[in-house]
Coordinates of C-alpha atoms and ligand atoms in Angstrom, one line a residue:
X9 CA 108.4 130.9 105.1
X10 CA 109.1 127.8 102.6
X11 CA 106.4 125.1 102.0
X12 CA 107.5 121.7 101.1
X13 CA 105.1 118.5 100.3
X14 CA 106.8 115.0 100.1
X15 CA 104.2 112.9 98.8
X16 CA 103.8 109.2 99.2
X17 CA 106.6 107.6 96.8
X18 CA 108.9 109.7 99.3
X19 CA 108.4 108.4 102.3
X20 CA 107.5 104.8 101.4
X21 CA 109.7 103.1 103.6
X22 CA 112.7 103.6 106.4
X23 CA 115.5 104.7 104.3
X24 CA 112.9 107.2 102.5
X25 CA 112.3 109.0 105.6
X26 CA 116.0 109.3 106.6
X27 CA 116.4 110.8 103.1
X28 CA 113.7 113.3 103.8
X29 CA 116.1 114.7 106.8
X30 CA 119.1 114.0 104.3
X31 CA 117.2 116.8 102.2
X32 CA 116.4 118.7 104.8
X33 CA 119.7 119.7 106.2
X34 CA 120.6 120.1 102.4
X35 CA 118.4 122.8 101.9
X36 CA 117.5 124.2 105.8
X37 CA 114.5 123.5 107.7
X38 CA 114.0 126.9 109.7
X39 CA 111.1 128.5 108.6
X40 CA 109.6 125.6 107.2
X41 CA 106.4 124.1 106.7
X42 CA 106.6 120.7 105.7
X43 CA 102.9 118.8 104.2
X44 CA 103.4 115.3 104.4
X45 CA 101.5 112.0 102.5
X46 CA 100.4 109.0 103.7
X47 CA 103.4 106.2 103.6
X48 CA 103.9 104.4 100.0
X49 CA 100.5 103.0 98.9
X50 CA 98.4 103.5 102.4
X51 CA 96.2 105.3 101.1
X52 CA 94.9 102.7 99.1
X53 CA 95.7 100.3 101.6
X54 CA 93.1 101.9 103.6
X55 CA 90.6 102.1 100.9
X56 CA 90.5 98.2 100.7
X57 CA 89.8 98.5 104.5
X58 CA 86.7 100.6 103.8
X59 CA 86.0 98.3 101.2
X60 CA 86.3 95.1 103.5
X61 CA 84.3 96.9 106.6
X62 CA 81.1 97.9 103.9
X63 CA 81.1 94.3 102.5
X64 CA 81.5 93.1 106.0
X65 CA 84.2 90.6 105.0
X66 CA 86.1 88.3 106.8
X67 CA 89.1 89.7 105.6
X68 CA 88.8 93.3 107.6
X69 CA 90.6 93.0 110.3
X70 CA 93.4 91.2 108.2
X71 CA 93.8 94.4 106.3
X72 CA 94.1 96.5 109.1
X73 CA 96.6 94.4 110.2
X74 CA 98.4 94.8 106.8
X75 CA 98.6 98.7 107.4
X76 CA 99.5 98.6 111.1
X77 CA 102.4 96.0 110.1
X78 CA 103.8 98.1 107.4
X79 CA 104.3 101.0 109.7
X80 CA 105.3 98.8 112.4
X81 CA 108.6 97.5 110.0
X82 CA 109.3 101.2 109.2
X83 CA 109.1 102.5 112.9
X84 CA 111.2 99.5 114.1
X85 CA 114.1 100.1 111.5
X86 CA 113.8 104.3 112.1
X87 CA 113.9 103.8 115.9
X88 CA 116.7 102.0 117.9
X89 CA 114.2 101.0 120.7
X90 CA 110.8 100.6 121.3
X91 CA 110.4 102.2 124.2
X92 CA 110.5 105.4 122.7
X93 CA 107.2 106.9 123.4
X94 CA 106.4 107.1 118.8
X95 CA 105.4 103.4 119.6
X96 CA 102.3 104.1 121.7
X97 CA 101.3 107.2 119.9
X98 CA 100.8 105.0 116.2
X99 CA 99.7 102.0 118.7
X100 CA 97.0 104.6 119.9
X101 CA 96.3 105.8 116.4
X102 CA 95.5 102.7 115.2
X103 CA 93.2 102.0 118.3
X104 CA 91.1 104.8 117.5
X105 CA 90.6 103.2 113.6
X106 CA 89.5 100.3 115.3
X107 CA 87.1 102.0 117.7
X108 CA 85.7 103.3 115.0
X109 CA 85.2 100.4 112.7
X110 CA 83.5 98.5 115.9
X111 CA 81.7 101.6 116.4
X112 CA 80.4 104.0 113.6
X113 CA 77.0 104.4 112.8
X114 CA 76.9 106.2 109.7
X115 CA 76.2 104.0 106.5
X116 CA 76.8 107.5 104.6
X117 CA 80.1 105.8 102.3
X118 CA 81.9 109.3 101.7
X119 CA 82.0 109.7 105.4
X120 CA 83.2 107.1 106.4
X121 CA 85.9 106.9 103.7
X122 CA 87.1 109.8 105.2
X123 CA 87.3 108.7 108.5
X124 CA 89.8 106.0 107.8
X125 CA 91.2 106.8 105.0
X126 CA 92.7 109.7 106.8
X127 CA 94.7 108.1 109.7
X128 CA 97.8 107.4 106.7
X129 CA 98.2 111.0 106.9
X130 CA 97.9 111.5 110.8
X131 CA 100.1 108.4 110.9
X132 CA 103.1 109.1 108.6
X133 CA 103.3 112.7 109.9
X134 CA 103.1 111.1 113.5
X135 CA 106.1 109.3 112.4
X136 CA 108.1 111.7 110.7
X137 CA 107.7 114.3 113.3
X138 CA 109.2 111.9 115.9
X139 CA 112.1 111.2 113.6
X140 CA 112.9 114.6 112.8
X141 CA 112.9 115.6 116.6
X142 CA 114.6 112.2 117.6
X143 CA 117.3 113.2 115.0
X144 CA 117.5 116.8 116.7
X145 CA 115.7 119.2 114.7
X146 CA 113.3 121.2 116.7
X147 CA 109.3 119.9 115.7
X148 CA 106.0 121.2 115.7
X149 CA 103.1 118.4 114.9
X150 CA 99.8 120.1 113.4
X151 CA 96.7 118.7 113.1
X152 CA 95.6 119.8 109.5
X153 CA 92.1 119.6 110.4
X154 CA 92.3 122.4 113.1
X155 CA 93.5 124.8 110.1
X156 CA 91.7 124.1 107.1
X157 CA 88.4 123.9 107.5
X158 CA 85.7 122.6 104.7
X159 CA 82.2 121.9 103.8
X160 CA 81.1 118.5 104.5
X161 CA 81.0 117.4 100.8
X162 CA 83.2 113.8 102.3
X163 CA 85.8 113.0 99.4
X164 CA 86.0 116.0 97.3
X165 CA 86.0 119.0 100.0
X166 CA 85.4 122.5 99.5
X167 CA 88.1 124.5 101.4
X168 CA 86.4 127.4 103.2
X169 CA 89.0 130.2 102.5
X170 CA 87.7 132.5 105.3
X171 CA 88.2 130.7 107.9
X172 CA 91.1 128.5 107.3
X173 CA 93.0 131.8 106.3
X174 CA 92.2 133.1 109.9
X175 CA 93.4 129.9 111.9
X176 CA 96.5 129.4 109.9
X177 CA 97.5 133.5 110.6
X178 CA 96.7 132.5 114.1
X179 CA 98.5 129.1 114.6
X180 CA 101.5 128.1 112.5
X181 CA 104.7 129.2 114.4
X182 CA 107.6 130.3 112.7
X183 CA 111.6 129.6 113.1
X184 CA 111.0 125.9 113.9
X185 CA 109.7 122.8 111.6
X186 CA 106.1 122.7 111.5
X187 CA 104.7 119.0 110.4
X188 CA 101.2 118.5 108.9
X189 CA 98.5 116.2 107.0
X190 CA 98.1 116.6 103.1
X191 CA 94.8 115.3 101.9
X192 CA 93.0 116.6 104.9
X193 CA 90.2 119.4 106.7
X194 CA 87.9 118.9 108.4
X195 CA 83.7 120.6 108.2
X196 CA 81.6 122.4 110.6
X197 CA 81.4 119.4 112.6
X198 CA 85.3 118.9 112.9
X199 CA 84.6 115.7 111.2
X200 CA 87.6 114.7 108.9
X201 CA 86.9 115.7 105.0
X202 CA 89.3 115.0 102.0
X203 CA 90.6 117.2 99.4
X204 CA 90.5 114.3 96.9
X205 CA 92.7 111.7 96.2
X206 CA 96.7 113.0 95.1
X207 CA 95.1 116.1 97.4
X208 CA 98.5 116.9 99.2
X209 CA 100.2 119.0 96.5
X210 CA 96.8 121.7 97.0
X211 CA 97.3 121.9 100.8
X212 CA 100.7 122.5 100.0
X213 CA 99.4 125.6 97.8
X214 CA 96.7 126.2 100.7
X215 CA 99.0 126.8 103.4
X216 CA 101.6 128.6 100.9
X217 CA 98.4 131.0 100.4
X218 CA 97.6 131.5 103.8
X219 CA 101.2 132.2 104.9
X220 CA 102.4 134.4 101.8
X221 CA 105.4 131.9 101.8
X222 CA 108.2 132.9 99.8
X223 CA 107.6 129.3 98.2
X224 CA 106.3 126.0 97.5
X225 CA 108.6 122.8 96.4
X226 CA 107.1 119.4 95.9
X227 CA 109.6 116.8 96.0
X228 CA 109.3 114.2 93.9
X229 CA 110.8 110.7 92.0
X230 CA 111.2 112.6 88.9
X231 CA 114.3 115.4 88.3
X232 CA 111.2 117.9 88.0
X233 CA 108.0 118.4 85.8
X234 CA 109.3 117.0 82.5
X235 CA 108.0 117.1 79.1
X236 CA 106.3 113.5 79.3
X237 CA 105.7 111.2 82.0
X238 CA 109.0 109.1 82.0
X239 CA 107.5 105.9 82.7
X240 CA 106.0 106.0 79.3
X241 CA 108.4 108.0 77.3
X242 CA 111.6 106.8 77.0
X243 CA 113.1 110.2 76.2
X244 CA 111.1 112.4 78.1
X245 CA 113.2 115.8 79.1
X246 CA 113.4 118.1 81.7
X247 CA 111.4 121.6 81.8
X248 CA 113.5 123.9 83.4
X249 CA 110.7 126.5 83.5
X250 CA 107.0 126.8 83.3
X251 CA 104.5 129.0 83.4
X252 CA 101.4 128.9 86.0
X253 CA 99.5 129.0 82.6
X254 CA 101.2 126.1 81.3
X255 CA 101.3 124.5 84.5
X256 CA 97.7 124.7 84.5
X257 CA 97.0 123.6 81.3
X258 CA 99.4 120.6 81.7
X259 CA 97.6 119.3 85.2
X260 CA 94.4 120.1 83.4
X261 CA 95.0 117.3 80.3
X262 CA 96.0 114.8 83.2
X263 CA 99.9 115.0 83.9
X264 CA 99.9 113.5 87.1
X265 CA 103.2 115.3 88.3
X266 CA 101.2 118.5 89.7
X267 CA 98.0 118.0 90.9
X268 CA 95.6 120.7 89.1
X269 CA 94.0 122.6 92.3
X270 CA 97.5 123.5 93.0
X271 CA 98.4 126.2 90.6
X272 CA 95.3 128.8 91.2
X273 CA 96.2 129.5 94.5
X274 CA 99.8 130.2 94.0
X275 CA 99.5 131.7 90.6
X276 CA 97.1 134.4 92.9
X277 CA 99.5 135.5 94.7
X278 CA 102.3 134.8 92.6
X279 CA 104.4 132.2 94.9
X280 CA 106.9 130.1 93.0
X281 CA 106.2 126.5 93.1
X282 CA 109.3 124.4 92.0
X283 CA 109.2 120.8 91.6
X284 CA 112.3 118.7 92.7
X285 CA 113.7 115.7 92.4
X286 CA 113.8 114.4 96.1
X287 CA 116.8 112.0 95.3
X288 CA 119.1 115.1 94.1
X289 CA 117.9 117.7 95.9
X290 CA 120.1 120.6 94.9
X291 CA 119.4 120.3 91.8
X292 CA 117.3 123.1 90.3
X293 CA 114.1 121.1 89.6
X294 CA 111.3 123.2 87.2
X295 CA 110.6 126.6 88.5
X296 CA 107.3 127.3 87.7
X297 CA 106.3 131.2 88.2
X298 CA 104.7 133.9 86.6
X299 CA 106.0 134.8 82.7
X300 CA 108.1 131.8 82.2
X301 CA 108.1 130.6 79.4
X302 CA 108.6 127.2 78.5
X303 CA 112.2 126.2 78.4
X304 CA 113.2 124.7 76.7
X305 CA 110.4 124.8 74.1
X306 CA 109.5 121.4 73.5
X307 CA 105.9 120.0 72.6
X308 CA 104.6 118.3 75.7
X309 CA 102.4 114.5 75.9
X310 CA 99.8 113.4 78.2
X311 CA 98.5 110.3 78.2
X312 CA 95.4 108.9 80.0
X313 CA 94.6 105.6 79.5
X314 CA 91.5 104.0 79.9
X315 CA 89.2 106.4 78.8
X316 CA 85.9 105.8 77.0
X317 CA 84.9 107.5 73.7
X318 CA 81.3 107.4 73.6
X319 CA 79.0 108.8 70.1
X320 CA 75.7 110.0 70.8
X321 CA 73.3 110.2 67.8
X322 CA 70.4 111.9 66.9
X323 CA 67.7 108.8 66.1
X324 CA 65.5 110.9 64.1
X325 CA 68.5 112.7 62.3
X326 CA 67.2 115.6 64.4
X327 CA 70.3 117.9 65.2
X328 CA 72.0 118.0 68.5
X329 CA 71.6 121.6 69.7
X330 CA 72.3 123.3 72.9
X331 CA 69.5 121.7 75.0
X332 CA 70.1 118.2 74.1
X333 CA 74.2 118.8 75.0
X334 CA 72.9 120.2 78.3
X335 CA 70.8 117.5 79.6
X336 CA 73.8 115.2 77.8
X337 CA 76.5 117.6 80.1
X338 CA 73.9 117.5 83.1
X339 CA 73.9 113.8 83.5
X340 CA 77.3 113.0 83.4
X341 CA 77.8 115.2 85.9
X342 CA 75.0 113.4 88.2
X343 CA 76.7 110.0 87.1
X344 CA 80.3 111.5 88.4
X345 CA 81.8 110.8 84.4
X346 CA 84.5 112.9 83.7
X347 CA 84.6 114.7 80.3
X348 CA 87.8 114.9 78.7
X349 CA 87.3 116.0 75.3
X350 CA 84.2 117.0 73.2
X351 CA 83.5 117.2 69.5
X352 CA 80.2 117.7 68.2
X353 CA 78.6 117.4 64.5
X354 CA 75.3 118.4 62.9
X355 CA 73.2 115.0 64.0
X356 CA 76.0 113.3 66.4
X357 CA 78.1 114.1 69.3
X358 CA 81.1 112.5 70.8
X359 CA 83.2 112.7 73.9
X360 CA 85.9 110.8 75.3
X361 CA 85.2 110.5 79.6
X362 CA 86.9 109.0 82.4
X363 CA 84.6 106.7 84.3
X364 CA 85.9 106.7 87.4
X365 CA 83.2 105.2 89.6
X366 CA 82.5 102.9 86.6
X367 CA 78.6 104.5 86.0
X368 CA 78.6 104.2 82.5
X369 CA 76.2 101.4 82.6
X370 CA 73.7 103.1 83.9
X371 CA 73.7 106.3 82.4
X372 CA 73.6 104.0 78.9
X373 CA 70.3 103.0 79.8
X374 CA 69.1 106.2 80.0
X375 CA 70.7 107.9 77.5
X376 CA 70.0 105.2 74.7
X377 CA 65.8 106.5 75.3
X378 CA 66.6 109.4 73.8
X379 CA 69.8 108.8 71.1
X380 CA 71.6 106.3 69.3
X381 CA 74.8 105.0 71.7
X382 CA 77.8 104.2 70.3
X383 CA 81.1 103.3 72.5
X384 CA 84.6 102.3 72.8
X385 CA 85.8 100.8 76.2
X386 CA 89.8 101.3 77.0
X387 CA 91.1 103.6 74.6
X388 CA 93.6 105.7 75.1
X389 CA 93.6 109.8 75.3
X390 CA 96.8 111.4 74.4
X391 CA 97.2 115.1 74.3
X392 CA 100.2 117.2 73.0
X393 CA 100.9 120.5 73.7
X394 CA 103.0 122.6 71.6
X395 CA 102.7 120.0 68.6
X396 CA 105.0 119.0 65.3
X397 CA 104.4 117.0 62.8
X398 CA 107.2 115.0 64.3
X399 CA 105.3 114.5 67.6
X400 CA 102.0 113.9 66.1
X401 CA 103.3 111.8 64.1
X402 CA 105.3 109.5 67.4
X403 CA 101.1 109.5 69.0
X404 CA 99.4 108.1 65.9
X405 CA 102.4 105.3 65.4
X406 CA 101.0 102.0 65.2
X407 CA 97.3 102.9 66.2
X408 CA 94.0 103.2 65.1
X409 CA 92.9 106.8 65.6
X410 CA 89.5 107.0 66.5
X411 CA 89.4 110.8 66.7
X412 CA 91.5 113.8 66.2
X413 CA 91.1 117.2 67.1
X414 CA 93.4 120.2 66.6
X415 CA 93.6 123.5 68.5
X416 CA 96.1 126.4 67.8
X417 CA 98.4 124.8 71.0
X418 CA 97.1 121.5 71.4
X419 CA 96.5 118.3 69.7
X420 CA 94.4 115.8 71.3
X421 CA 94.6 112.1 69.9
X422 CA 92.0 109.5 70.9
X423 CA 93.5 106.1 70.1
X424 CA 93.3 102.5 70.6
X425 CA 96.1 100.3 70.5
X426 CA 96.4 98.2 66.9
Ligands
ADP4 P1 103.8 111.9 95.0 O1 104.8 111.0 95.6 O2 104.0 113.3 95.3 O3 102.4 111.5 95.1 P2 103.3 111.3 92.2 O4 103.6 109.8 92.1 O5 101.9 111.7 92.3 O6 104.1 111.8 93.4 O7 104.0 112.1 91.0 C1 105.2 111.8 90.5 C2 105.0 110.9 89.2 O8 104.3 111.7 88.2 C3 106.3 110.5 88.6 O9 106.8 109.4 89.1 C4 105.9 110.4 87.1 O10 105.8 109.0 86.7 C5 104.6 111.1 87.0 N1 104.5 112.1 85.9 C6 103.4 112.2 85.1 N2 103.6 113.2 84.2 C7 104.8 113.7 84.5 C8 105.6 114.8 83.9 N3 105.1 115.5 82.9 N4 106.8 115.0 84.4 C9 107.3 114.3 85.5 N5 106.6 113.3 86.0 C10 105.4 113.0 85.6
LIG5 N1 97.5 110.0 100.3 C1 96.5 110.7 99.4 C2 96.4 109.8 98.1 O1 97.1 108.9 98.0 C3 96.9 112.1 99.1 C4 98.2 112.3 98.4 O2 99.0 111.5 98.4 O3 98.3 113.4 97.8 O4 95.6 110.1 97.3
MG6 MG1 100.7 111.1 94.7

């Protein structure tokens, strides 16, 4: 069996999900299982609907109404008629969002996010299943959350190997197209949980694990996994082929093009994942797979923006040692900070973070008790694997480099722009 994941970007609108069947009969649809996204930006569509509904403002249900009108356009321009019966099953869909937002209970945030956030998923696959069967290929609809199954941490879901390995053995037919949710599970409960957000590529690798597939392709906007993300470097290349080492390490620094869960699983079992460009889909792509090695050799950029580089000091020139850098590591992991690079000196300590659920502020005021705070806001982090002088050199162009540090295979620049 083959997995294939088309993420949002590829089934943004009407003319995106003919092209998904365009692909299809290019490359065969027996024996496949496809993972779908939510449509275009939904996802976050849906997350200023959460947003509106905890602030109770007046502007909730005119954001539903964005969502259910977006779909609306795309089902009217896929489907000659509305009486076909797709109509009333998104109709309903959207029904049960709105029984829930008039009904829930649970002030728990994570929960509740989940709850709505996931109907893009059970929506666009809702859609694209009717197409595909509409358009004659033979259809099976999953519910993701009857397969894999999670703990109940809402947002950021643990998958519980054991028994999604035993319900996906069980349930996923072969010789015909099987349709599901990326981004979903569900815990103990059957409540809805999410794998965190750009989630889809790992149930991709889930399912792929579960099945022994002979493969997993993501489809994407880009000709493959290149050696920069285009929209920032003009004259980023293709990577024909990767390893799972590299692929991991390159998810890892932040290139957005794989997400990083994805890899382990496959690289387990050793399942090729290739990464395709869903506009020319017979084109090769980037194969990644065990022992290949980077071709062509080329160094490799990441760049996160945004970041924070903050310097911790010692007041009492007192050195920073092991316990001080675990209570430091301890509490940005309570304060959800993401640590992207650490250096450390005899009396100071320094680490560039992504702060996601913008916490900073408060973990300031405790930290600056106990050291000397120093911080730069909106920096950028660049990373380059593989590095020359000659790419180095491209980073560091025109910026003030705040802080450099150099391993045997990869360069990491922090930056702001000058
Ligand atoms: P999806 O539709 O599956 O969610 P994404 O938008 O998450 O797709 O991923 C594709 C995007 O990843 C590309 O449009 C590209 O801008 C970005 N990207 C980041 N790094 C790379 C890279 N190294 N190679 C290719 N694309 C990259
Ligand atoms: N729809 C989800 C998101 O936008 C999951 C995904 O697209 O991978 O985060
Ligand atoms: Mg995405």
């Amino acid at each position: 069996m083959r997995v294939f994941k088309f993420g949002g970007a590829s089934v943004k609108d009407a003319e995106g999900i003919k092209n998904v069947y365009d692909v299809l009969q290019k490359v065969g649809y027996e024996d496949v299982l496809l993972v779908v996204s939510a449509m275009g930006k939904t996802t976050n569509a849906l997350e200023t609907v959460i947003k509106n509904y905890f602030d109770k403002s007046a502007e909730l249900n005119s954001s539903v109404q964005e969502v259910k009108k977006y779909h609306n356009q795309i089902l009217m321009d896929l489907f000659e008629e509305e009486k076909h019966e797709v109509f009333t099953a998104v109709n309903n869909q959207f029904s049960d969002l709105e029984y829930f937002l008039a009904h829930n209970k649970s002030p728990n945030y994570n929960f509740v996010y989940d709850q709505i956030v996931s109907y893009g998923e059970l929506i666009s696959t809702t859609i694209l299943s009717n197409f595909m069967s509409f358009m004659g290929i033979k259809t099976q609809w999953l519910d993701v959350r009857n397969f894999i199954k999670t703990d109940a941490t809402y947002r950021d879901a643990e998958v519980d190997w054991e028994l999604t390995q035993k319900n996906i053995a069980k349930n996923v037919k072969r010789k015909i197209l099987n349709i599901t949710q990326g981004f979903l599970g569900s815990d103990e409960n059957n409540f809805t949980t999410t794998l965190g957000r750009e989630g889809s590529d790992y149930t991709a690798a889930i399912f792929a694990y579960c099945l022994n597939a002979e493969s997993v392709t993501i489809w994407k906007d880009v000709p493959g996994v290149m050696n920069a993300d285009p929209r920032y470097f003009e004259n980023a290349s293709l990577l024909n082929q990767i390893s799972y080492r590299e692929a991991i390490e390159l998810a890892f620094y932040g290139a957005t093009v794989i997400h990083p869960k994805t890899l382990q699983p496959l690289q387990k079992k050793e399942i090729p994942l290739f990464v395709k460009s869903f506009i020319n889909p017979l084109l090769p792509g980037t194969r990644v797979a065990k022992g290949a090695d980077l071709e062509p050799y080329l160094p490799c950029f990441i760049v996160k923006r945004n970041q924070l580089l903050i310097s911790l000091s010692s007041i009492d020139f007192s050195f920073i040692m092991e316990e001080n850098i675990s209570e430091i590591f301890a509490l940005f992991h309570q304060f959800k900070i993401k640590v992207n690079l650490i250096q450390n000196s005899a009396i100071s300590f320094s680490v560039c973070v992504e702060d996601k659920f913008e916490n900073f502020k408060d973990l300031n005021a405790i930290l600056s008790k106990k050291f000397k705070v120093d911080f730069d806001e909106n920096v950028t982090l660049y990373t380059i694997r593989h590095f020359n002088d000659k790419a180095a050199q491209t980073v560091e162009e025109n910026k003030t480099v705040l802080l450099k540090q150099v391993s045997r295979e990869t360069m990491q620049v922090v930056t702001k722009e000058s």
